[in-house]
Amino acid sequence: MRSENQCPVCGNNHLEKVFKVLDFRGSDEAFDLKRCTACSFILTSPRPQDAELGRYYPKSSYVSHNERPTGVFDRIYFQVQKANLRDKLNKIQLYSKKGFLLDYGCGSGSFLGFMQQNGWMVEGVELSKEAAEIASKRTNSSIWSPDEFVIQPNKYDVISLWHVLEHLPDFERVIDKLKASLKPGGILLIAVPNHKSYDAQFFGNKWAAWDVPIHLWHFNKEVINRLAKKWKMQFLETLPMPFDAFYVSMLSAQNQKSKGWFLKGAWIGLLSNFKAKRNKEASSLIYILKKGN
Ligand SMILES: [Zn+2]
């Protein structure tokens, strides 16, 4: 096990404290964010051991694993999710028209189901047994648990990780497997929150996408660039996820206990998207990496 005080990206032993963040999902425990002084990677500290991580995941409010939205906020999220699915499809089809897709961390498979309806062959990996079962029924395709998943040599045209990498204790080992499972020239698509976005700067330690301690790692463009070199993959570009700016800003305004959280979140989300058009630092970024031929 790597030391808590070593950067897993570059191996540097000097980490500086950024600030304290509370677990707003319920435990109210405080965690530190620490930044590597060499490569700017940020990590959550202390990092819960694998066995303890589960208890920080709330059972019912984890929307992507929920089939039936309950609160008003969930219901809005559910509607937005439809538009979001279309947006994801369009973005993927910029690189690959049709083919074989693996979604790593596929939840209950709404994205896989949608891609399948649009002519893609699909498979998935999912940690939650309940979610995996729903995904498997929905797509009639293989949905593995992370432990079951072994390298599928040169099989997929596209592998996606939608807000998954930041949850994985052993993310580099997972990427190794995924890279080997991509066809030569295949695309790895990694979506993660971006703490260089306007909404992150605005909300500071109340920014919902810090999401400690279940977000173990906090990436940025420089870090992914460095990792892509290490993984021997080509960094093609980043794409914004405009819906996330609203979702994250609204949750952040709730973390601030702001009474007008909806309007405030909508406004900051709008500003964040507007600024990202210029500086390309959207609330969440999709990194497009390509495996060599
Ligand atoms: Zn580092």
PDB file of C-alpha atoms and ligand atoms in Angstrom:
ATOM      1  CA  MET A   1       0.000   0.000   0.000  1.00  0.00           C
ATOM      2  CA  ARG A   2       1.327   3.396  -1.002  1.00  0.00           C
ATOM      3  CA  SER A   3       1.967   5.937   1.721  1.00  0.00           C
ATOM      4  CA  GLU A   4      -0.712   8.543   2.360  1.00  0.00           C
ATOM      5  CA  ASN A   5       1.896  11.219   1.762  1.00  0.00           C
ATOM      6  CA  GLN A   6       3.096  10.161  -1.626  1.00  0.00           C
ATOM      7  CA  CYS A   7       1.619  11.372  -4.907  1.00  0.00           C
ATOM      8  CA  PRO A   8       0.407   8.352  -6.883  1.00  0.00           C
ATOM      9  CA  VAL A   9       0.798  10.250 -10.152  1.00  0.00           C
ATOM     10  CA  CYS A  10       4.432  11.378  -9.945  1.00  0.00           C
ATOM     11  CA  GLY A  11       5.804   9.771  -6.762  1.00  0.00           C
ATOM     12  CA  ASN A  12       6.671  13.105  -5.127  1.00  0.00           C
ATOM     13  CA  ASN A  13       6.591  13.074  -1.296  1.00  0.00           C
ATOM     14  CA  HIS A  14       5.686  16.722  -0.776  1.00  0.00           C
ATOM     15  CA  LEU A  15       1.997  17.384  -0.384  1.00  0.00           C
ATOM     16  CA  GLU A  16       0.579  20.712   0.782  1.00  0.00           C
ATOM     17  CA  LYS A  17      -2.788  21.166   2.421  1.00  0.00           C
ATOM     18  CA  VAL A  18      -5.395  22.956   0.300  1.00  0.00           C
ATOM     19  CA  PHE A  19      -8.264  23.088   2.806  1.00  0.00           C
ATOM     20  CA  LYS A  20     -10.675  21.015   4.847  1.00  0.00           C
ATOM     21  CA  VAL A  21     -13.875  19.722   3.277  1.00  0.00           C
ATOM     22  CA  LEU A  22     -16.849  18.144   5.018  1.00  0.00           C
ATOM     23  CA  ASP A  23     -18.562  14.988   3.858  1.00  0.00           C
ATOM     24  CA  PHE A  24     -21.887  16.625   2.928  1.00  0.00           C
ATOM     25  CA  ARG A  25     -23.501  13.293   2.092  1.00  0.00           C
ATOM     26  CA  GLY A  26     -24.243  12.606   5.722  1.00  0.00           C
ATOM     27  CA  SER A  27     -21.291  11.588   7.866  1.00  0.00           C
ATOM     28  CA  ASP A  28     -20.247  15.260   8.396  1.00  0.00           C
ATOM     29  CA  GLU A  29     -16.690  14.037   8.919  1.00  0.00           C
ATOM     30  CA  ALA A  30     -13.945  16.404   7.783  1.00  0.00           C
ATOM     31  CA  PHE A  31     -11.225  15.467   5.317  1.00  0.00           C
ATOM     32  CA  ASP A  32      -8.212  17.359   4.031  1.00  0.00           C
ATOM     33  CA  LEU A  33      -7.443  18.010   0.422  1.00  0.00           C
ATOM     34  CA  LYS A  34      -3.717  17.793  -0.258  1.00  0.00           C
ATOM     35  CA  ARG A  35      -1.991  19.009  -3.382  1.00  0.00           C
ATOM     36  CA  CYS A  36       1.202  17.526  -4.800  1.00  0.00           C
ATOM     37  CA  THR A  37       3.735  20.360  -5.039  1.00  0.00           C
ATOM     38  CA  ALA A  38       5.288  18.804  -8.146  1.00  0.00           C
ATOM     39  CA  CYS A  39       2.394  17.843 -10.424  1.00  0.00           C
ATOM     40  CA  SER A  40      -0.660  19.605  -8.838  1.00  0.00           C
ATOM     41  CA  PHE A  41      -2.642  16.387  -8.346  1.00  0.00           C
ATOM     42  CA  ILE A  42      -5.015  16.723  -5.373  1.00  0.00           C
ATOM     43  CA  LEU A  43      -5.911  13.842  -3.097  1.00  0.00           C
ATOM     44  CA  THR A  44      -8.346  13.293  -0.258  1.00  0.00           C
ATOM     45  CA  SER A  45      -6.705  12.622   3.087  1.00  0.00           C
ATOM     46  CA  PRO A  46      -7.096  10.471   5.056  1.00  0.00           C
ATOM     47  CA  ARG A  47      -8.237   8.056   2.396  1.00  0.00           C
ATOM     48  CA  PRO A  48     -10.713   5.475   3.735  1.00  0.00           C
ATOM     49  CA  GLN A  49      -9.531   1.888   3.395  1.00  0.00           C
ATOM     50  CA  ASP A  50     -11.330  -0.147   0.733  1.00  0.00           C
ATOM     51  CA  ALA A  51     -13.383  -1.977   3.354  1.00  0.00           C
ATOM     52  CA  GLU A  52     -14.666   1.254   4.939  1.00  0.00           C
ATOM     53  CA  LEU A  53     -15.438   3.086   1.713  1.00  0.00           C
ATOM     54  CA  GLY A  54     -18.853   1.489   1.329  1.00  0.00           C
ATOM     55  CA  ARG A  55     -20.329   3.152   4.389  1.00  0.00           C
ATOM     56  CA  TYR A  56     -19.744   6.616   2.912  1.00  0.00           C
ATOM     57  CA  TYR A  57     -21.960   5.849  -0.072  1.00  0.00           C
ATOM     58  CA  PRO A  58     -25.522   6.844   0.886  1.00  0.00           C
ATOM     59  CA  LYS A  59     -28.031   4.134   0.086  1.00  0.00           C
ATOM     60  CA  SER A  60     -30.928   6.014  -1.456  1.00  0.00           C
ATOM     61  CA  SER A  61     -29.680   9.352  -2.715  1.00  0.00           C
ATOM     62  CA  TYR A  62     -27.224   7.961  -5.203  1.00  0.00           C
ATOM     63  CA  VAL A  63     -29.274   8.988  -8.217  1.00  0.00           C
ATOM     64  CA  SER A  64     -27.435   7.029 -10.891  1.00  0.00           C
ATOM     65  CA  HIS A  65     -28.303   3.810  -9.064  1.00  0.00           C
ATOM     66  CA  ASN A  66     -31.910   4.800  -8.554  1.00  0.00           C
ATOM     67  CA  GLU A  67     -34.637   3.757 -10.926  1.00  0.00           C
ATOM     68  CA  ARG A  68     -37.402   5.907  -9.488  1.00  0.00           C
ATOM     69  CA  PRO A  69     -36.590   9.519  -8.681  1.00  0.00           C
ATOM     70  CA  THR A  70     -38.221  10.708  -5.454  1.00  0.00           C
ATOM     71  CA  GLY A  71     -37.525  14.344  -4.548  1.00  0.00           C
ATOM     72  CA  VAL A  72     -38.094  17.347  -6.803  1.00  0.00           C
ATOM     73  CA  PHE A  73     -34.368  17.657  -7.331  1.00  0.00           C
ATOM     74  CA  ASP A  74     -34.043  14.006  -8.355  1.00  0.00           C
ATOM     75  CA  ARG A  75     -36.950  14.401 -10.734  1.00  0.00           C
ATOM     76  CA  ILE A  76     -35.336  17.349 -12.468  1.00  0.00           C
ATOM     77  CA  TYR A  77     -32.097  15.429 -12.598  1.00  0.00           C
ATOM     78  CA  PHE A  78     -33.925  12.523 -14.204  1.00  0.00           C
ATOM     79  CA  GLN A  79     -35.313  14.744 -16.982  1.00  0.00           C
ATOM     80  CA  VAL A  80     -31.938  16.318 -17.540  1.00  0.00           C
ATOM     81  CA  GLN A  81     -30.426  12.860 -17.720  1.00  0.00           C
ATOM     82  CA  LYS A  82     -32.330  12.201 -20.946  1.00  0.00           C
ATOM     83  CA  ALA A  83     -30.794  15.243 -22.607  1.00  0.00           C
ATOM     84  CA  ASN A  84     -27.486  14.252 -21.084  1.00  0.00           C
ATOM     85  CA  LEU A  85     -27.636  10.803 -22.715  1.00  0.00           C
ATOM     86  CA  ARG A  86     -28.165  12.358 -26.125  1.00  0.00           C
ATOM     87  CA  ASP A  87     -25.232  14.682 -25.476  1.00  0.00           C
ATOM     88  CA  LYS A  88     -22.984  11.738 -24.548  1.00  0.00           C
ATOM     89  CA  LEU A  89     -23.954   9.820 -27.681  1.00  0.00           C
ATOM     90  CA  ASN A  90     -23.229  12.825 -29.881  1.00  0.00           C
ATOM     91  CA  LYS A  91     -19.852  13.328 -28.265  1.00  0.00           C
ATOM     92  CA  ILE A  92     -18.852   9.677 -28.628  1.00  0.00           C
ATOM     93  CA  GLN A  93     -19.911   9.657 -32.251  1.00  0.00           C
ATOM     94  CA  LEU A  94     -17.431  12.444 -32.950  1.00  0.00           C
ATOM     95  CA  TYR A  95     -14.772   9.732 -32.667  1.00  0.00           C
ATOM     96  CA  SER A  96     -16.446   6.454 -33.510  1.00  0.00           C
ATOM     97  CA  LYS A  97     -19.627   5.998 -35.526  1.00  0.00           C
ATOM     98  CA  LYS A  98     -20.795   2.599 -34.329  1.00  0.00           C
ATOM     99  CA  GLY A  99     -19.078  -0.249 -32.584  1.00  0.00           C
ATOM    100  CA  PHE A 100     -18.469  -2.005 -29.304  1.00  0.00           C
ATOM    101  CA  LEU A 101     -18.691   0.025 -26.108  1.00  0.00           C
ATOM    102  CA  LEU A 102     -17.672  -0.856 -22.548  1.00  0.00           C
ATOM    103  CA  ASP A 103     -18.984   1.420 -19.810  1.00  0.00           C
ATOM    104  CA  TYR A 104     -16.906   1.014 -16.654  1.00  0.00           C
ATOM    105  CA  GLY A 105     -19.096   1.889 -13.663  1.00  0.00           C
ATOM    106  CA  CYS A 106     -22.293   1.613 -15.679  1.00  0.00           C
ATOM    107  CA  GLY A 107     -24.747   1.908 -12.753  1.00  0.00           C
ATOM    108  CA  SER A 108     -28.157   0.549 -13.700  1.00  0.00           C
ATOM    109  CA  GLY A 109     -27.277   0.816 -17.379  1.00  0.00           C
ATOM    110  CA  SER A 110     -29.322   3.765 -18.619  1.00  0.00           C
ATOM    111  CA  PHE A 111     -26.404   4.939 -20.755  1.00  0.00           C
ATOM    112  CA  LEU A 112     -25.715   1.424 -22.065  1.00  0.00           C
ATOM    113  CA  GLY A 113     -29.383   0.924 -22.897  1.00  0.00           C
ATOM    114  CA  PHE A 114     -29.495   4.201 -24.750  1.00  0.00           C
ATOM    115  CA  MET A 115     -26.347   3.406 -26.745  1.00  0.00           C
ATOM    116  CA  GLN A 116     -27.762   0.003 -27.604  1.00  0.00           C
ATOM    117  CA  GLN A 117     -30.928   1.617 -28.947  1.00  0.00           C
ATOM    118  CA  ASN A 118     -28.657   3.670 -31.150  1.00  0.00           C
ATOM    119  CA  GLY A 119     -26.976   0.675 -32.713  1.00  0.00           C
ATOM    120  CA  TRP A 120     -24.024   0.062 -30.419  1.00  0.00           C
ATOM    121  CA  MET A 121     -22.968  -3.270 -28.954  1.00  0.00           C
ATOM    122  CA  VAL A 122     -22.510  -2.765 -25.235  1.00  0.00           C
ATOM    123  CA  GLU A 123     -21.036  -4.342 -22.101  1.00  0.00           C
ATOM    124  CA  GLY A 124     -20.468  -2.965 -18.638  1.00  0.00           C
ATOM    125  CA  VAL A 125     -18.703  -3.213 -15.306  1.00  0.00           C
ATOM    126  CA  GLU A 126     -20.504  -2.306 -12.089  1.00  0.00           C
ATOM    127  CA  LEU A 127     -19.693  -2.661  -8.399  1.00  0.00           C
ATOM    128  CA  SER A 128     -23.235  -2.511  -7.024  1.00  0.00           C
ATOM    129  CA  LYS A 129     -24.897  -5.906  -7.425  1.00  0.00           C
ATOM    130  CA  GLU A 130     -28.414  -4.440  -7.562  1.00  0.00           C
ATOM    131  CA  ALA A 131     -27.479  -1.907 -10.218  1.00  0.00           C
ATOM    132  CA  ALA A 132     -25.578  -4.517 -12.225  1.00  0.00           C
ATOM    133  CA  GLU A 133     -28.606  -6.776 -12.231  1.00  0.00           C
ATOM    134  CA  ILE A 134     -30.831  -4.018 -13.598  1.00  0.00           C
ATOM    135  CA  ALA A 135     -28.219  -3.141 -16.237  1.00  0.00           C
ATOM    136  CA  SER A 136     -27.923  -6.756 -17.255  1.00  0.00           C
ATOM    137  CA  LYS A 137     -31.711  -7.168 -17.646  1.00  0.00           C
ATOM    138  CA  ARG A 138     -31.988  -3.901 -19.515  1.00  0.00           C
ATOM    139  CA  THR A 139     -29.268  -4.659 -22.072  1.00  0.00           C
ATOM    140  CA  ASN A 140     -29.182  -8.447 -22.108  1.00  0.00           C
ATOM    141  CA  SER A 141     -25.396  -8.062 -22.171  1.00  0.00           C
ATOM    142  CA  SER A 142     -22.460  -8.965 -19.947  1.00  0.00           C
ATOM    143  CA  ILE A 143     -22.179  -6.776 -16.861  1.00  0.00           C
ATOM    144  CA  TRP A 144     -19.196  -7.787 -14.745  1.00  0.00           C
ATOM    145  CA  SER A 145     -18.244  -6.850 -11.213  1.00  0.00           C
ATOM    146  CA  PRO A 146     -14.853  -5.095 -11.086  1.00  0.00           C
ATOM    147  CA  ASP A 147     -13.284  -8.234  -9.598  1.00  0.00           C
ATOM    148  CA  GLU A 148     -14.710 -10.473 -12.313  1.00  0.00           C
ATOM    149  CA  PHE A 149     -13.654  -8.200 -15.113  1.00  0.00           C
ATOM    150  CA  VAL A 150     -10.514  -9.446 -16.868  1.00  0.00           C
ATOM    151  CA  ILE A 151      -8.792  -8.015 -19.928  1.00  0.00           C
ATOM    152  CA  GLN A 152     -10.838  -8.473 -23.087  1.00  0.00           C
ATOM    153  CA  PRO A 153      -7.962  -8.160 -25.534  1.00  0.00           C
ATOM    154  CA  ASN A 154      -8.447  -5.542 -28.285  1.00  0.00           C
ATOM    155  CA  LYS A 155     -12.250  -5.800 -28.101  1.00  0.00           C
ATOM    156  CA  TYR A 156     -13.759  -2.336 -27.691  1.00  0.00           C
ATOM    157  CA  ASP A 157     -13.927   0.728 -29.920  1.00  0.00           C
ATOM    158  CA  VAL A 158     -14.802   2.947 -26.984  1.00  0.00           C
ATOM    159  CA  ILE A 159     -14.481   2.580 -23.211  1.00  0.00           C
ATOM    160  CA  SER A 160     -16.173   5.178 -21.047  1.00  0.00           C
ATOM    161  CA  LEU A 161     -15.804   6.090 -17.383  1.00  0.00           C
ATOM    162  CA  TRP A 162     -18.455   8.641 -16.425  1.00  0.00           C
ATOM    163  CA  HIS A 163     -17.431  10.062 -13.072  1.00  0.00           C
ATOM    164  CA  VAL A 164     -15.813   6.819 -12.012  1.00  0.00           C
ATOM    165  CA  LEU A 165     -12.037   7.290 -12.004  1.00  0.00           C
ATOM    166  CA  GLU A 166     -12.123   9.604  -8.984  1.00  0.00           C
ATOM    167  CA  HIS A 167     -13.769   6.782  -6.960  1.00  0.00           C
ATOM    168  CA  LEU A 168     -11.229   4.040  -7.710  1.00  0.00           C
ATOM    169  CA  PRO A 169      -8.527   3.325  -5.104  1.00  0.00           C
ATOM    170  CA  ASP A 170      -6.432   1.519  -7.739  1.00  0.00           C
ATOM    171  CA  PHE A 171      -7.245   3.647 -10.759  1.00  0.00           C
ATOM    172  CA  GLU A 172      -4.004   2.984 -12.613  1.00  0.00           C
ATOM    173  CA  ARG A 173      -4.453  -0.777 -12.422  1.00  0.00           C
ATOM    174  CA  VAL A 174      -7.959  -0.377 -13.821  1.00  0.00           C
ATOM    175  CA  ILE A 175      -6.704   1.823 -16.664  1.00  0.00           C
ATOM    176  CA  ASP A 176      -4.088  -0.828 -17.534  1.00  0.00           C
ATOM    177  CA  LYS A 177      -6.832  -3.420 -17.960  1.00  0.00           C
ATOM    178  CA  LEU A 178      -9.021  -1.056 -19.939  1.00  0.00           C
ATOM    179  CA  LYS A 179      -6.245   0.013 -22.257  1.00  0.00           C
ATOM    180  CA  ALA A 180      -5.455  -3.620 -23.060  1.00  0.00           C
ATOM    181  CA  SER A 181      -9.165  -4.159 -23.757  1.00  0.00           C
ATOM    182  CA  LEU A 182      -9.341  -1.355 -26.327  1.00  0.00           C
ATOM    183  CA  LYS A 183      -8.841  -1.996 -30.033  1.00  0.00           C
ATOM    184  CA  PRO A 184      -5.776  -0.315 -31.514  1.00  0.00           C
ATOM    185  CA  GLY A 185      -6.914   3.226 -32.270  1.00  0.00           C
ATOM    186  CA  GLY A 186      -9.737   2.859 -29.713  1.00  0.00           C
ATOM    187  CA  ILE A 187     -10.944   5.709 -27.542  1.00  0.00           C
ATOM    188  CA  LEU A 188     -10.859   5.962 -23.752  1.00  0.00           C
ATOM    189  CA  LEU A 189     -13.221   8.568 -22.473  1.00  0.00           C
ATOM    190  CA  ILE A 190     -12.734   9.755 -18.908  1.00  0.00           C
ATOM    191  CA  ALA A 191     -15.205  12.191 -17.351  1.00  0.00           C
ATOM    192  CA  VAL A 192     -14.194  13.736 -14.025  1.00  0.00           C
ATOM    193  CA  PRO A 193     -14.949  16.930 -12.079  1.00  0.00           C
ATOM    194  CA  ASN A 194     -12.654  19.864 -12.769  1.00  0.00           C
ATOM    195  CA  HIS A 195     -11.584  21.899  -9.739  1.00  0.00           C
ATOM    196  CA  LYS A 196     -10.200  24.591 -12.039  1.00  0.00           C
ATOM    197  CA  SER A 197     -13.731  25.487 -13.125  1.00  0.00           C
ATOM    198  CA  TYR A 198     -15.440  28.719 -12.173  1.00  0.00           C
ATOM    199  CA  ASP A 199     -18.033  26.953  -9.981  1.00  0.00           C
ATOM    200  CA  ALA A 200     -15.235  25.184  -8.050  1.00  0.00           C
ATOM    201  CA  GLN A 201     -13.466  28.492  -7.426  1.00  0.00           C
ATOM    202  CA  PHE A 202     -16.739  30.159  -6.462  1.00  0.00           C
ATOM    203  CA  PHE A 203     -17.861  27.550  -3.920  1.00  0.00           C
ATOM    204  CA  GLY A 204     -14.408  26.795  -2.458  1.00  0.00           C
ATOM    205  CA  ASN A 205     -14.595  24.050   0.151  1.00  0.00           C
ATOM    206  CA  LYS A 206     -18.399  23.810  -0.281  1.00  0.00           C
ATOM    207  CA  TRP A 207     -18.006  22.720  -3.900  1.00  0.00           C
ATOM    208  CA  ALA A 208     -20.107  19.545  -4.173  1.00  0.00           C
ATOM    209  CA  ALA A 209     -17.780  17.783  -6.604  1.00  0.00           C
ATOM    210  CA  TRP A 210     -15.015  17.530  -4.007  1.00  0.00           C
ATOM    211  CA  ASP A 211     -17.397  14.895  -2.668  1.00  0.00           C
ATOM    212  CA  VAL A 212     -15.050  13.620   0.044  1.00  0.00           C
ATOM    213  CA  PRO A 213     -14.258  10.971   0.972  1.00  0.00           C
ATOM    214  CA  ILE A 214     -15.784   8.975  -1.900  1.00  0.00           C
ATOM    215  CA  HIS A 215     -13.874  11.095  -4.391  1.00  0.00           C
ATOM    216  CA  LEU A 216     -10.368   9.963  -3.541  1.00  0.00           C
ATOM    217  CA  TRP A 217      -8.621  11.891  -6.332  1.00  0.00           C
ATOM    218  CA  HIS A 218      -9.074  15.293  -7.960  1.00  0.00           C
ATOM    219  CA  PHE A 219      -7.768  15.551 -11.500  1.00  0.00           C
ATOM    220  CA  ASN A 220      -7.011  18.452 -13.790  1.00  0.00           C
ATOM    221  CA  LYS A 221      -5.764  18.854 -17.356  1.00  0.00           C
ATOM    222  CA  GLU A 222      -2.049  18.882 -16.488  1.00  0.00           C
ATOM    223  CA  VAL A 223      -2.419  15.725 -14.427  1.00  0.00           C
ATOM    224  CA  ILE A 224      -4.341  13.811 -17.094  1.00  0.00           C
ATOM    225  CA  ASN A 225      -1.783  14.931 -19.654  1.00  0.00           C
ATOM    226  CA  ARG A 226       0.989  13.510 -17.517  1.00  0.00           C
ATOM    227  CA  LEU A 227      -0.943  10.284 -16.919  1.00  0.00           C
ATOM    228  CA  ALA A 228      -1.669   9.882 -20.639  1.00  0.00           C
ATOM    229  CA  LYS A 229       2.079   9.985 -21.323  1.00  0.00           C
ATOM    230  CA  LYS A 230       2.685   7.418 -18.591  1.00  0.00           C
ATOM    231  CA  TRP A 231      -0.063   5.199 -20.027  1.00  0.00           C
ATOM    232  CA  LYS A 232       1.335   5.700 -23.543  1.00  0.00           C
ATOM    233  CA  MET A 233      -1.928   7.063 -24.839  1.00  0.00           C
ATOM    234  CA  GLN A 234      -2.518  10.064 -27.014  1.00  0.00           C
ATOM    235  CA  PHE A 235      -4.337  12.968 -25.359  1.00  0.00           C
ATOM    236  CA  LEU A 236      -6.722  14.226 -28.047  1.00  0.00           C
ATOM    237  CA  GLU A 237      -8.785  16.908 -26.337  1.00  0.00           C
ATOM    238  CA  THR A 238     -11.251  17.770 -23.597  1.00  0.00           C
ATOM    239  CA  LEU A 239     -14.982  18.309 -23.944  1.00  0.00           C
ATOM    240  CA  PRO A 240     -17.241  20.121 -21.464  1.00  0.00           C
ATOM    241  CA  MET A 241     -20.208  18.586 -19.621  1.00  0.00           C
ATOM    242  CA  PRO A 242     -22.523  21.587 -19.424  1.00  0.00           C
ATOM    243  CA  PHE A 243     -25.265  19.859 -17.390  1.00  0.00           C
ATOM    244  CA  ASP A 244     -22.843  19.106 -14.587  1.00  0.00           C
ATOM    245  CA  ALA A 245     -22.198  22.803 -13.989  1.00  0.00           C
ATOM    246  CA  PHE A 246     -25.856  23.243 -12.967  1.00  0.00           C
ATOM    247  CA  TYR A 247     -26.151  20.035 -10.996  1.00  0.00           C
ATOM    248  CA  VAL A 248     -22.932  20.583  -9.057  1.00  0.00           C
ATOM    249  CA  SER A 249     -23.638  24.286  -8.464  1.00  0.00           C
ATOM    250  CA  MET A 250     -27.102  23.557  -7.079  1.00  0.00           C
ATOM    251  CA  LEU A 251     -25.730  20.908  -4.724  1.00  0.00           C
ATOM    252  CA  SER A 252     -22.952  23.289  -3.690  1.00  0.00           C
ATOM    253  CA  ALA A 253     -25.457  26.049  -2.931  1.00  0.00           C
ATOM    254  CA  GLN A 254     -27.287  23.500  -0.761  1.00  0.00           C
ATOM    255  CA  ASN A 255     -23.996  22.760   1.020  1.00  0.00           C
ATOM    256  CA  GLN A 256     -23.799  26.491   1.762  1.00  0.00           C
ATOM    257  CA  LYS A 257     -27.315  26.184   3.228  1.00  0.00           C
ATOM    258  CA  SER A 258     -28.365  28.843   0.777  1.00  0.00           C
ATOM    259  CA  LYS A 259     -32.176  29.321   0.807  1.00  0.00           C
ATOM    260  CA  GLY A 260     -32.231  30.296  -2.842  1.00  0.00           C
ATOM    261  CA  TRP A 261     -30.081  27.302  -3.772  1.00  0.00           C
ATOM    262  CA  PHE A 262     -31.967  26.564  -6.966  1.00  0.00           C
ATOM    263  CA  LEU A 263     -31.609  30.032  -8.473  1.00  0.00           C
ATOM    264  CA  LYS A 264     -28.127  30.514  -7.131  1.00  0.00           C
ATOM    265  CA  GLY A 265     -27.037  27.141  -8.509  1.00  0.00           C
ATOM    266  CA  ALA A 266     -28.630  27.876 -11.865  1.00  0.00           C
ATOM    267  CA  TRP A 267     -26.909  31.243 -12.053  1.00  0.00           C
ATOM    268  CA  ILE A 268     -23.438  29.995 -11.082  1.00  0.00           C
ATOM    269  CA  GLY A 269     -23.869  27.015 -13.423  1.00  0.00           C
ATOM    270  CA  LEU A 270     -24.695  29.381 -16.254  1.00  0.00           C
ATOM    271  CA  LEU A 271     -21.698  31.593 -15.482  1.00  0.00           C
ATOM    272  CA  SER A 272     -19.442  28.551 -15.241  1.00  0.00           C
ATOM    273  CA  ASN A 273     -20.535  27.301 -18.663  1.00  0.00           C
ATOM    274  CA  PHE A 274     -20.157  30.759 -20.129  1.00  0.00           C
ATOM    275  CA  LYS A 275     -16.599  31.150 -18.807  1.00  0.00           C
ATOM    276  CA  ALA A 276     -15.701  27.618 -19.891  1.00  0.00           C
ATOM    277  CA  LYS A 277     -16.429  28.537 -23.496  1.00  0.00           C
ATOM    278  CA  ARG A 278     -13.337  30.748 -23.305  1.00  0.00           C
ATOM    279  CA  ASN A 279     -10.961  29.012 -20.907  1.00  0.00           C
ATOM    280  CA  LYS A 280     -12.081  25.374 -21.491  1.00  0.00           C
ATOM    281  CA  GLU A 281     -12.237  24.784 -17.720  1.00  0.00           C
ATOM    282  CA  ALA A 282     -15.787  23.416 -17.464  1.00  0.00           C
ATOM    283  CA  SER A 283     -17.265  22.099 -14.195  1.00  0.00           C
ATOM    284  CA  SER A 284     -16.667  18.555 -15.440  1.00  0.00           C
ATOM    285  CA  LEU A 285     -14.415  17.596 -18.314  1.00  0.00           C
ATOM    286  CA  ILE A 286     -14.385  14.608 -20.601  1.00  0.00           C
ATOM    287  CA  TYR A 287     -10.844  13.625 -21.481  1.00  0.00           C
ATOM    288  CA  ILE A 288     -10.489  11.894 -24.826  1.00  0.00           C
ATOM    289  CA  LEU A 289      -7.491   9.562 -24.953  1.00  0.00           C
ATOM    290  CA  LYS A 290      -6.583   7.360 -27.883  1.00  0.00           C
ATOM    291  CA  LYS A 291      -4.769   4.038 -27.891  1.00  0.00           C
ATOM    292  CA  GLY A 292      -2.002   3.874 -30.517  1.00  0.00           C
ATOM    293  CA  ASN A 293      -2.425   1.728 -33.617  1.00  0.00           C
TER     294      ASN A 293
HETATM  295 ZN    ZN B   1       2.479  14.514  -8.104  1.00  0.00          ZN
END
